[in-house]
Coordinates of C-alpha atoms in Angstrom, one line a residue:
M29 CA 104.2 118.9 96.6
S30 CA 103.7 116.4 94.2
T31 CA 106.4 113.5 93.4
S32 CA 107.1 112.1 89.6
A33 CA 104.8 109.6 88.5
A34 CA 107.8 107.4 88.6
A35 CA 107.7 107.6 91.7
A36 CA 103.9 107.0 92.1
A37 CA 104.6 103.6 89.7
S38 CA 107.2 102.1 91.6
S39 CA 105.2 102.7 95.0
T40 CA 102.3 101.2 94.1
T41 CA 101.0 97.6 92.8
S42 CA 101.5 97.1 89.1
L43 CA 98.3 95.9 86.8
S44 CA 98.5 93.1 84.6
A45 CA 96.9 93.9 80.6
T46 CA 93.7 92.2 81.6
R47 CA 93.2 94.3 84.5
R48 CA 94.2 97.3 82.7
S49 CA 91.6 96.6 80.4
S50 CA 88.8 96.6 83.4
L51 CA 89.1 99.9 84.3
S52 CA 86.2 102.8 84.4
P53 CA 86.5 105.4 81.5
A54 CA 87.7 108.4 82.4
S55 CA 84.5 110.0 81.9
R56 CA 82.8 108.0 84.9
V57 CA 84.8 110.4 87.2
P58 CA 83.5 114.0 87.6
A59 CA 85.4 116.4 85.6
T60 CA 86.5 118.8 88.4
L61 CA 88.2 115.9 90.2
R62 CA 89.6 114.9 87.0
R63 CA 91.3 118.2 86.3
S64 CA 92.6 118.7 89.9
L65 CA 93.5 114.4 90.1
P66 CA 95.3 114.1 86.9
S67 CA 95.9 110.5 87.7
R68 CA 93.3 109.1 90.4
L69 CA 91.1 105.6 89.6
V70 CA 87.5 105.6 90.6
S71 CA 86.9 102.0 89.7
S72 CA 83.0 101.0 89.1
S73 CA 83.7 97.2 88.6
R74 CA 82.4 94.8 91.0
S75 CA 86.3 94.2 91.8
P76 CA 87.7 97.9 92.5
V77 CA 91.3 97.9 91.1
V78 CA 94.6 98.8 92.5
Q79 CA 96.5 101.0 89.9
P80 CA 98.9 103.6 90.9
V81 CA 97.4 107.0 91.8
H82 CA 98.2 110.4 92.8
A83 CA 101.3 110.6 94.9
T84 CA 102.1 113.4 97.4
A85 CA 104.6 114.6 99.5
S86 CA 104.1 115.7 102.9
P87 CA 105.5 118.7 104.7
G88 CA 105.2 117.6 107.9
G89 CA 104.5 114.4 110.2
A90 CA 105.6 113.3 113.3
G91 CA 108.6 111.5 112.1
G92 CA 109.6 114.9 110.4
T93 CA 109.8 112.8 106.7
A94 CA 108.1 113.2 103.8
A95 CA 105.4 110.4 102.8
K96 CA 104.2 109.2 99.6
K97 CA 100.0 108.9 99.6
K98 CA 98.0 107.1 97.5
L99 CA 94.6 107.9 97.1
L100 CA 91.7 105.4 96.2
I101 CA 88.2 106.7 95.3
F102 CA 85.7 104.4 95.1
D103 CA 81.8 104.7 93.4
A104 CA 80.2 103.0 96.5
E105 CA 81.0 102.0 100.0
E106 CA 80.5 98.3 98.9
Y107 CA 83.3 98.4 96.4
L108 CA 85.4 100.0 99.3
A109 CA 85.1 97.4 101.6
E110 CA 85.7 94.5 98.8
S111 CA 89.3 96.4 97.9
L112 CA 90.2 97.1 101.6
A113 CA 89.5 93.4 102.6
K114 CA 91.4 92.4 99.4
Y115 CA 94.4 94.3 100.5
T116 CA 94.3 93.7 104.2
A117 CA 94.0 89.7 103.4
R118 CA 97.0 90.2 100.9
L119 CA 99.1 92.2 103.7
S120 CA 98.4 89.1 106.1
G121 CA 99.5 86.6 103.6
E122 CA 102.8 88.0 102.6
A123 CA 103.4 88.8 106.7
V124 CA 102.5 85.3 107.4
A125 CA 104.8 83.8 104.6
E126 CA 107.5 85.9 105.6
R127 CA 107.7 85.9 109.5
G128 CA 104.9 83.4 110.4
A129 CA 102.6 86.1 112.1
F130 CA 100.6 89.2 111.1
T131 CA 100.1 91.7 113.6
V132 CA 97.3 94.4 113.0
A133 CA 95.9 97.0 115.0
L134 CA 92.1 98.0 114.7
S135 CA 90.4 101.7 115.0
G136 CA 87.0 102.1 115.7
G137 CA 84.0 103.9 114.6
S138 CA 82.7 102.9 110.5
L139 CA 86.2 101.0 110.0
I140 CA 85.1 98.2 111.8
K141 CA 81.7 97.7 109.2
A142 CA 84.4 98.2 106.3
L143 CA 85.9 95.3 106.8
R144 CA 83.3 93.3 107.1
K145 CA 83.9 91.3 103.8
L146 CA 86.7 89.8 105.2
A147 CA 84.1 88.0 107.4
E148 CA 82.7 86.5 103.8
A149 CA 84.3 84.3 101.1
P150 CA 86.7 84.0 100.0
Y151 CA 88.5 85.3 102.8
L152 CA 86.8 83.6 105.8
E153 CA 88.0 80.1 104.7
A154 CA 91.4 81.9 102.9
V155 CA 93.3 83.8 105.4
E156 CA 95.2 82.3 107.8
W157 CA 93.5 83.6 110.9
S158 CA 95.5 81.5 113.7
K159 CA 98.5 83.6 112.8
W160 CA 96.5 87.0 113.7
H161 CA 97.4 89.6 116.5
V162 CA 95.3 92.2 117.0
F163 CA 95.4 95.4 118.8
W164 CA 93.6 98.4 119.1
V165 CA 95.4 101.4 118.0
D166 CA 93.0 103.5 120.4
E167 CA 90.7 102.0 123.1
R168 CA 87.8 104.1 125.5
V169 CA 88.6 103.2 129.3
V170 CA 85.2 102.0 129.3
P171 CA 83.9 97.7 130.4
K172 CA 84.8 96.0 127.0
D173 CA 80.4 95.3 127.0
H174 CA 80.4 98.8 126.8
A175 CA 78.5 100.3 123.7
D176 CA 81.5 102.8 123.4
S177 CA 84.1 99.9 123.4
N178 CA 86.2 99.3 120.4
Y179 CA 86.2 96.1 121.5
K180 CA 82.8 95.6 121.5
L181 CA 82.2 97.1 118.2
A182 CA 85.3 95.4 116.7
M183 CA 84.1 91.7 119.1
D184 CA 80.5 92.3 117.2
G185 CA 81.5 93.7 113.8
L186 CA 84.6 91.0 113.0
L187 CA 86.6 88.8 115.7
S188 CA 83.9 86.7 116.6
K189 CA 83.0 85.7 113.3
V190 CA 86.7 84.8 112.5
L191 CA 88.8 81.9 114.2
I192 CA 91.6 84.1 115.9
P193 CA 92.6 82.7 119.0
A194 CA 91.5 84.3 122.2
S195 CA 95.1 84.8 123.6
Q196 CA 96.3 86.8 119.9
I197 CA 93.5 89.8 120.8
Y198 CA 94.9 92.5 123.0
A199 CA 92.0 94.0 124.8
I200 CA 93.1 97.0 127.5
N201 CA 92.8 96.2 130.9
D202 CA 89.1 98.0 131.8
A203 CA 89.9 97.9 135.4
L204 CA 92.6 100.3 135.2
S205 CA 92.3 103.6 134.9
A206 CA 93.5 105.4 131.8
E207 CA 97.1 106.2 132.8
G208 CA 97.6 102.7 134.2
A209 CA 95.7 100.9 130.9
A210 CA 97.9 102.3 128.6
N211 CA 101.5 101.6 130.6
E212 CA 100.0 98.0 131.1
Y213 CA 99.3 97.9 127.1
E214 CA 102.8 99.3 126.0
T215 CA 104.4 96.9 128.7
C216 CA 102.5 94.1 126.8
L217 CA 103.9 95.3 123.2
K218 CA 107.2 95.1 124.3
Q219 CA 106.9 91.7 125.6
L220 CA 105.7 90.7 121.9
V221 CA 108.4 92.6 120.5
K222 CA 110.8 90.3 123.0
D223 CA 109.3 87.5 121.6
G224 CA 109.4 88.1 118.4
V225 CA 105.9 88.4 117.6
I226 CA 106.4 92.2 116.6
A227 CA 109.2 93.5 114.5
I228 CA 110.9 96.1 115.2
S229 CA 111.5 99.4 113.0
E230 CA 115.3 99.9 111.5
V231 CA 114.5 103.1 110.4
T232 CA 112.2 104.8 114.1
G233 CA 113.1 102.0 116.7
F234 CA 109.4 101.9 117.6
P235 CA 107.3 98.9 116.8
K236 CA 106.8 98.1 113.6
L237 CA 103.1 96.3 113.0
D238 CA 102.5 95.0 109.6
L239 CA 99.5 96.8 109.1
M240 CA 97.7 99.9 110.8
L241 CA 93.7 100.5 110.1
L242 CA 92.9 104.0 110.8
G243 CA 89.9 106.0 110.3
M244 CA 89.2 110.1 110.6
G245 CA 87.3 111.8 112.4
P246 CA 85.4 115.3 110.6
D247 CA 87.9 117.5 112.6
G248 CA 91.3 115.5 110.9
H249 CA 91.8 113.3 114.4
V250 CA 92.9 109.6 114.0
A251 CA 93.3 107.3 117.4
S252 CA 92.6 109.6 120.3
L253 CA 94.6 111.5 118.7
F254 CA 93.1 115.2 118.2
P255 CA 93.9 118.6 117.1
G256 CA 95.5 120.5 119.4
H257 CA 95.7 118.6 122.3
P258 CA 99.4 118.3 123.5
I259 CA 99.4 114.3 123.1
V260 CA 99.9 114.6 119.5
N261 CA 103.9 115.7 120.3
E262 CA 104.5 112.8 122.2
N263 CA 107.4 111.2 120.8
K264 CA 108.9 108.5 123.4
K265 CA 106.3 106.6 124.6
W266 CA 104.3 104.0 122.4
V267 CA 101.1 104.1 124.0
S268 CA 99.9 107.3 125.9
Y269 CA 96.8 108.3 127.3
I270 CA 94.2 111.2 127.5
K271 CA 91.6 111.9 130.4
D272 CA 90.1 114.9 128.6
S273 CA 88.6 113.8 124.9
P274 CA 87.0 116.8 123.2
K275 CA 84.3 113.7 122.1
P276 CA 83.1 111.2 124.8
P277 CA 84.1 109.3 126.4
P278 CA 86.7 111.7 128.1
E279 CA 89.2 108.7 129.3
R280 CA 90.9 106.8 126.3
I281 CA 94.3 105.4 125.8
T282 CA 96.0 105.4 122.1
F283 CA 99.2 104.5 120.0
T284 CA 101.3 107.3 119.3
F285 CA 102.5 108.7 116.0
P286 CA 106.0 107.3 116.3
L287 CA 104.5 104.1 116.4
V288 CA 101.7 104.6 114.1
N289 CA 104.1 105.6 111.7
S290 CA 106.5 103.3 112.2
S291 CA 104.0 101.0 110.6
A292 CA 105.1 98.5 107.7
H293 CA 101.8 99.6 105.8
I294 CA 99.0 102.1 107.0
A295 CA 95.0 102.4 105.4
L296 CA 93.1 105.5 106.4
V297 CA 89.6 104.6 105.5
V298 CA 87.4 108.2 105.2
T299 CA 83.9 108.0 103.7
G300 CA 81.4 110.9 103.8
A301 CA 80.8 114.6 103.3
G302 CA 81.3 115.2 106.7
K303 CA 85.2 114.5 106.0
A304 CA 85.6 116.4 103.1
G305 CA 87.2 119.6 104.6
A306 CA 90.2 117.6 106.4
V307 CA 90.6 115.6 103.5
H308 CA 91.0 118.6 101.0
K309 CA 93.6 119.9 103.9
A310 CA 95.4 116.9 103.6
F311 CA 95.9 116.6 100.3
S312 CA 96.8 120.4 99.8
D313 CA 100.0 122.1 98.9
K314 CA 99.3 124.7 101.3
Q315 CA 100.4 123.7 104.7
S316 CA 102.4 124.8 107.3
S317 CA 103.9 122.8 110.2
S318 CA 102.0 125.0 112.6
D319 CA 98.6 124.0 111.8
L320 CA 98.8 120.3 111.0
L321 CA 95.8 118.0 111.4
P322 CA 96.5 115.2 112.9
V323 CA 95.8 113.1 110.0
E324 CA 98.3 115.7 108.6
M325 CA 100.8 113.7 111.0
V326 CA 100.6 110.3 109.9
S327 CA 103.9 109.9 107.8
Q328 CA 104.4 106.6 106.8
Q329 CA 108.0 105.9 107.6
E330 CA 108.9 103.2 104.8
G331 CA 106.6 102.7 102.0
V332 CA 103.3 104.3 100.9
L333 CA 100.3 105.4 102.9
T334 CA 96.7 104.7 101.3
W335 CA 93.3 106.1 101.4
F336 CA 90.4 104.2 100.7
T337 CA 87.8 106.4 100.2
D338 CA 84.7 107.5 98.4
K339 CA 83.4 110.6 96.0
P340 CA 81.5 112.5 98.9
A341 CA 84.9 112.0 101.2
V342 CA 87.1 113.9 97.9
S343 CA 84.2 116.4 97.0
M344 CA 87.0 119.5 98.1
L345 CA 90.0 118.0 96.5
S346 CA 88.9 119.9 92.8
S347 CA 90.3 123.2 94.5
I348 CA 93.7 122.2 95.0

């Protein structure tokens, strides 16, 4: 169900008159998308513009509350990466100014490539990397140098290129079992809450990381929260584990939905035609709490859930 235009405008970044004048004309958006997504933006400029876009209310979500969704569509992955870097750097600056630290959780997959611009000018010099505290939304229980390790992926693609103190990069203990690694990771988070590094959500009582960066699989899974798996219903633990992942490797730890949804900001980075079906379902008005995909259970408790997408990923939205 759609919220009012006023709600959408109040939940997103406003534009200056100068920035508004740089928007691509509506004719550059496919006609089918214009009909179904009347207020979405597709920017073809070098620096994609973020403006109020289509906002909908989700009927479900692990927290039981409605969530506003902001959908950004980009002509090319390069533009998406530029906008994601700007978005992340802005949130970093705001968190550091307010609390003296920036807590961010990374996923695996193509997300790390999408974050590559952070290791380039102007962000490489402008971001206060020494204030970052980096976590993983989920991790495969494999050695850190294993090809399946999300830690290795992030280190190779981003973290080794920026100056974040090693003590503020929180990898799992790969010497433990999946259950042991999950328990230890939750203990680590609890200590950081006690130390004042991580805030607590006044709404949910769960840790409130500054930014949760998520990808999505073609089946609609996020983190290691897979469709139909009992772990999607976990509502007490901060970090849990699975030993029977439907995609290899089988053993993983993962943040639970209450922790994911308590974040101050959530970004979902979803590209490619293979994701179009899940995106279509996530934005459909015809939803039922009995068959929600995990991505539909990402329900921002305080604020707006921002989707960073490309045209192939939203190619089925014209039928909404």
